[in-house]
Amino acid sequence: MQHSLILNQSKNNWDEKDKAMILAFIEYIFTILYINKPVTIKLDDASEDNEEVEVKLNLRLTYVDLDTRVIIIYCKNRGLLDILRSIAHELIHIQQKDLGLLNNTVNISFYLPTPNSEGYEYEYEAYGLSGIIVRNFRAILNGKDNE
Ligand SMILES: [Zn+2]
């Protein structure tokens, strides 16, 4: 399956170490999540040139469109591990869709939901699982089983 990763090198200025880490993480996460169609992950620096999603992105650091399967992550002034966690978080929502979990959810809001919001459990899962995935990835990088 051919996923797309748009690094936006000219804006984000990744160094070689960052780039290697991002690529290793993407490779890792697609081996552990159930994703059944290609996904595009775009690492952007800021919102100016993203007119069509700018409103939705206002005050947000990430965005996922479950229909087009495009994930946009704002990277400006953020640490790399935080960015990786965001990638994991949004990919978990894609996995939820591919597992058919979101089919009966009419109006899901993944942004600042309260426990009474529709789909709260999916947001809760995305936050928890993304933290675990990044932690495990770091442990593998460090050659340890636990940290
Ligand atoms: Zn979410």
PDB file of C-alpha atoms and ligand atoms in Angstrom:
ATOM      1  CA  MET A   1       0.000   0.000   0.000  1.00  0.00           C
ATOM      2  CA  GLN A   2       1.383   3.350  -1.009  1.00  0.00           C
ATOM      3  CA  HIS A   3       0.976   6.013   1.652  1.00  0.00           C
ATOM      4  CA  SER A   4       2.213   9.565   1.092  1.00  0.00           C
ATOM      5  CA  LEU A   5       4.339  11.590   3.443  1.00  0.00           C
ATOM      6  CA  ILE A   6       4.811  15.263   2.621  1.00  0.00           C
ATOM      7  CA  LEU A   7       7.706  16.562   4.696  1.00  0.00           C
ATOM      8  CA  ASN A   8       7.636  20.166   3.455  1.00  0.00           C
ATOM      9  CA  GLN A   9      11.388  20.300   3.833  1.00  0.00           C
ATOM     10  CA  SER A  10      11.694  23.916   2.679  1.00  0.00           C
ATOM     11  CA  LYS A  11       9.391  25.173   5.431  1.00  0.00           C
ATOM     12  CA  ASN A  12      10.142  22.751   8.229  1.00  0.00           C
ATOM     13  CA  ASN A  13      13.911  22.474   7.739  1.00  0.00           C
ATOM     14  CA  TRP A  14      14.158  18.963   9.103  1.00  0.00           C
ATOM     15  CA  ASP A  15      17.694  17.873   9.737  1.00  0.00           C
ATOM     16  CA  GLU A  16      18.783  14.388   8.648  1.00  0.00           C
ATOM     17  CA  LYS A  17      18.238  12.940  12.109  1.00  0.00           C
ATOM     18  CA  ASP A  18      14.680  14.302  12.313  1.00  0.00           C
ATOM     19  CA  LYS A  19      13.876  13.016   8.846  1.00  0.00           C
ATOM     20  CA  ALA A  20      15.211   9.540   9.665  1.00  0.00           C
ATOM     21  CA  MET A  21      13.185   9.506  12.891  1.00  0.00           C
ATOM     22  CA  ILE A  22       9.963  10.550  11.132  1.00  0.00           C
ATOM     23  CA  LEU A  23      10.418   7.933   8.406  1.00  0.00           C
ATOM     24  CA  ALA A  24      11.208   5.212  10.944  1.00  0.00           C
ATOM     25  CA  PHE A  25       8.126   6.157  12.937  1.00  0.00           C
ATOM     26  CA  ILE A  26       5.837   6.103   9.888  1.00  0.00           C
ATOM     27  CA  GLU A  27       7.185   2.717   8.917  1.00  0.00           C
ATOM     28  CA  TYR A  28       6.695   1.450  12.475  1.00  0.00           C
ATOM     29  CA  ILE A  29       3.176   2.713  12.972  1.00  0.00           C
ATOM     30  CA  PHE A  30       1.814   1.242   9.752  1.00  0.00           C
ATOM     31  CA  THR A  31       2.984  -2.165  10.932  1.00  0.00           C
ATOM     32  CA  ILE A  32       0.915  -1.954  14.116  1.00  0.00           C
ATOM     33  CA  LEU A  33      -2.277  -0.195  13.021  1.00  0.00           C
ATOM     34  CA  TYR A  34      -5.015  -1.621  10.824  1.00  0.00           C
ATOM     35  CA  ILE A  35      -5.225   0.817   7.896  1.00  0.00           C
ATOM     36  CA  ASN A  36      -6.790  -0.563   4.739  1.00  0.00           C
ATOM     37  CA  LYS A  37      -6.388   2.251   2.194  1.00  0.00           C
ATOM     38  CA  PRO A  38      -3.635   4.766   1.413  1.00  0.00           C
ATOM     39  CA  VAL A  39      -3.238   7.786   3.682  1.00  0.00           C
ATOM     40  CA  THR A  40      -1.581  11.132   3.016  1.00  0.00           C
ATOM     41  CA  ILE A  41       0.314  12.720   5.907  1.00  0.00           C
ATOM     42  CA  LYS A  42       1.302  16.315   5.386  1.00  0.00           C
ATOM     43  CA  LEU A  43       3.702  18.005   7.787  1.00  0.00           C
ATOM     44  CA  ASP A  44       2.974  21.684   7.470  1.00  0.00           C
ATOM     45  CA  ASP A  45       4.506  24.589   9.305  1.00  0.00           C
ATOM     46  CA  ALA A  46       1.520  26.922   9.573  1.00  0.00           C
ATOM     47  CA  SER A  47      -1.924  27.458   8.171  1.00  0.00           C
ATOM     48  CA  GLU A  48      -1.549  30.396   5.741  1.00  0.00           C
ATOM     49  CA  ASP A  49      -1.503  28.400   2.538  1.00  0.00           C
ATOM     50  CA  ASN A  50      -4.169  25.947   3.613  1.00  0.00           C
ATOM     51  CA  GLU A  51      -7.186  28.020   2.791  1.00  0.00           C
ATOM     52  CA  GLU A  52      -9.740  25.259   2.478  1.00  0.00           C
ATOM     53  CA  VAL A  53      -9.062  23.832   5.901  1.00  0.00           C
ATOM     54  CA  GLU A  54      -7.955  26.983   7.615  1.00  0.00           C
ATOM     55  CA  VAL A  55     -11.180  27.473   9.521  1.00  0.00           C
ATOM     56  CA  LYS A  56     -11.118  23.958  10.899  1.00  0.00           C
ATOM     57  CA  LEU A  57      -7.461  24.316  11.711  1.00  0.00           C
ATOM     58  CA  ASN A  58      -7.908  27.507  13.650  1.00  0.00           C
ATOM     59  CA  LEU A  59      -6.227  27.011  17.047  1.00  0.00           C
ATOM     60  CA  ARG A  60      -5.628  23.374  16.246  1.00  0.00           C
ATOM     61  CA  LEU A  61      -2.358  21.587  15.714  1.00  0.00           C
ATOM     62  CA  THR A  62      -3.671  18.744  13.625  1.00  0.00           C
ATOM     63  CA  TYR A  63      -6.427  17.935  11.212  1.00  0.00           C
ATOM     64  CA  VAL A  64      -7.769  14.713   9.728  1.00  0.00           C
ATOM     65  CA  ASP A  65     -10.272  14.317   6.902  1.00  0.00           C
ATOM     66  CA  LEU A  66     -11.613  10.787   7.195  1.00  0.00           C
ATOM     67  CA  ASP A  67     -13.083  10.821   3.673  1.00  0.00           C
ATOM     68  CA  THR A  68     -10.041  12.007   1.731  1.00  0.00           C
ATOM     69  CA  ARG A  69      -7.725  10.323   4.271  1.00  0.00           C
ATOM     70  CA  VAL A  70      -5.537  13.397   4.520  1.00  0.00           C
ATOM     71  CA  ILE A  71      -3.824  14.229   7.803  1.00  0.00           C
ATOM     72  CA  ILE A  72      -2.273  17.655   8.297  1.00  0.00           C
ATOM     73  CA  ILE A  73       0.076  18.276  11.207  1.00  0.00           C
ATOM     74  CA  TYR A  74       1.306  21.731  12.137  1.00  0.00           C
ATOM     75  CA  CYS A  75       4.928  21.471  13.114  1.00  0.00           C
ATOM     76  CA  LYS A  76       5.932  25.018  13.893  1.00  0.00           C
ATOM     77  CA  ASN A  77       7.557  25.389  17.328  1.00  0.00           C
ATOM     78  CA  ARG A  78       6.775  21.824  18.313  1.00  0.00           C
ATOM     79  CA  GLY A  79       9.060  19.053  19.491  1.00  0.00           C
ATOM     80  CA  LEU A  80       9.488  16.040  17.258  1.00  0.00           C
ATOM     81  CA  LEU A  81       7.988  13.557  19.730  1.00  0.00           C
ATOM     82  CA  ASP A  82       4.923  15.756  20.037  1.00  0.00           C
ATOM     83  CA  ILE A  83       4.612  15.751  16.241  1.00  0.00           C
ATOM     84  CA  LEU A  84       4.948  11.955  16.156  1.00  0.00           C
ATOM     85  CA  ARG A  85       2.227  11.687  18.786  1.00  0.00           C
ATOM     86  CA  SER A  86      -0.052  13.828  16.617  1.00  0.00           C
ATOM     87  CA  ILE A  87       0.604  11.626  13.585  1.00  0.00           C
ATOM     88  CA  ALA A  88      -0.259   8.561  15.677  1.00  0.00           C
ATOM     89  CA  HIS A  89      -3.373  10.224  17.071  1.00  0.00           C
ATOM     90  CA  GLU A  90      -4.849  11.033  13.669  1.00  0.00           C
ATOM     91  CA  LEU A  91      -3.882   7.660  12.192  1.00  0.00           C
ATOM     92  CA  ILE A  92      -5.766   6.021  15.059  1.00  0.00           C
ATOM     93  CA  HIS A  93      -8.892   7.887  13.923  1.00  0.00           C
ATOM     94  CA  ILE A  94      -8.307   6.502  10.412  1.00  0.00           C
ATOM     95  CA  GLN A  95      -7.941   3.035  11.915  1.00  0.00           C
ATOM     96  CA  GLN A  96     -11.215   3.553  13.805  1.00  0.00           C
ATOM     97  CA  LYS A  97     -12.863   4.359  10.499  1.00  0.00           C
ATOM     98  CA  ASP A  98     -11.281   1.380   8.714  1.00  0.00           C
ATOM     99  CA  LEU A  99     -12.434  -0.920  11.506  1.00  0.00           C
ATOM    100  CA  GLY A 100     -15.986   0.336  10.932  1.00  0.00           C
ATOM    101  CA  LEU A 101     -16.228   1.858  14.394  1.00  0.00           C
ATOM    102  CA  LEU A 102     -17.314   5.291  13.196  1.00  0.00           C
ATOM    103  CA  ASN A 103     -20.072   4.141  10.837  1.00  0.00           C
ATOM    104  CA  ASN A 104     -22.901   4.774  13.243  1.00  0.00           C
ATOM    105  CA  THR A 105     -21.491   7.973  14.595  1.00  0.00           C
ATOM    106  CA  VAL A 106     -23.248  10.804  12.836  1.00  0.00           C
ATOM    107  CA  ASN A 107     -21.629  13.925  14.125  1.00  0.00           C
ATOM    108  CA  ILE A 108     -18.298  13.210  15.690  1.00  0.00           C
ATOM    109  CA  SER A 109     -16.192  16.003  17.071  1.00  0.00           C
ATOM    110  CA  PHE A 110     -12.612  15.068  17.713  1.00  0.00           C
ATOM    111  CA  TYR A 111     -11.768  18.476  19.097  1.00  0.00           C
ATOM    112  CA  LEU A 112     -12.008  19.130  22.823  1.00  0.00           C
ATOM    113  CA  PRO A 113     -14.848  16.701  23.429  1.00  0.00           C
ATOM    114  CA  THR A 114     -16.425  16.337  26.838  1.00  0.00           C
ATOM    115  CA  PRO A 115     -17.255  12.902  28.263  1.00  0.00           C
ATOM    116  CA  ASN A 116     -20.851  13.457  27.060  1.00  0.00           C
ATOM    117  CA  SER A 117     -19.824  14.174  23.457  1.00  0.00           C
ATOM    118  CA  GLU A 118     -20.645  11.701  20.760  1.00  0.00           C
ATOM    119  CA  GLY A 119     -17.536   9.728  19.948  1.00  0.00           C
ATOM    120  CA  TYR A 120     -15.749  10.661  23.153  1.00  0.00           C
ATOM    121  CA  GLU A 121     -14.479   7.097  23.544  1.00  0.00           C
ATOM    122  CA  TYR A 122     -12.720   7.339  20.164  1.00  0.00           C
ATOM    123  CA  GLU A 123     -10.950  10.511  21.143  1.00  0.00           C
ATOM    124  CA  TYR A 124     -10.034   8.966  24.462  1.00  0.00           C
ATOM    125  CA  GLU A 125      -8.579   5.944  22.663  1.00  0.00           C
ATOM    126  CA  ALA A 126      -6.605   8.134  20.258  1.00  0.00           C
ATOM    127  CA  TYR A 127      -4.989  10.088  23.093  1.00  0.00           C
ATOM    128  CA  GLY A 128      -4.134   7.013  25.130  1.00  0.00           C
ATOM    129  CA  LEU A 129      -2.970   4.754  22.341  1.00  0.00           C
ATOM    130  CA  SER A 130      -0.894   7.431  20.597  1.00  0.00           C
ATOM    131  CA  GLY A 131       1.045   7.983  23.821  1.00  0.00           C
ATOM    132  CA  ILE A 132       1.724   4.267  24.137  1.00  0.00           C
ATOM    133  CA  ILE A 133       2.786   3.939  20.493  1.00  0.00           C
ATOM    134  CA  VAL A 134       5.306   6.790  20.754  1.00  0.00           C
ATOM    135  CA  ARG A 135       6.624   5.434  24.029  1.00  0.00           C
ATOM    136  CA  ASN A 136       7.115   1.972  22.524  1.00  0.00           C
ATOM    137  CA  PHE A 137       8.767   3.439  19.455  1.00  0.00           C
ATOM    138  CA  ARG A 138      11.220   5.314  21.666  1.00  0.00           C
ATOM    139  CA  ALA A 139      11.903   2.163  23.647  1.00  0.00           C
ATOM    140  CA  ILE A 140      12.703   0.286  20.428  1.00  0.00           C
ATOM    141  CA  LEU A 141      15.008   3.114  19.320  1.00  0.00           C
ATOM    142  CA  ASN A 142      16.729   2.978  22.676  1.00  0.00           C
ATOM    143  CA  GLY A 143      17.025  -0.800  22.484  1.00  0.00           C
ATOM    144  CA  LYS A 144      14.993  -1.299  25.615  1.00  0.00           C
ATOM    145  CA  ASP A 145      11.735  -3.083  26.356  1.00  0.00           C
ATOM    146  CA  ASN A 146      10.738  -0.681  29.085  1.00  0.00           C
ATOM    147  CA  GLU A 147      11.601   2.798  30.114  1.00  0.00           C
TER     148      GLU A 147
HETATM  149 ZN    ZN B   1      -8.630  13.064  18.001  1.00  0.00          ZN
END
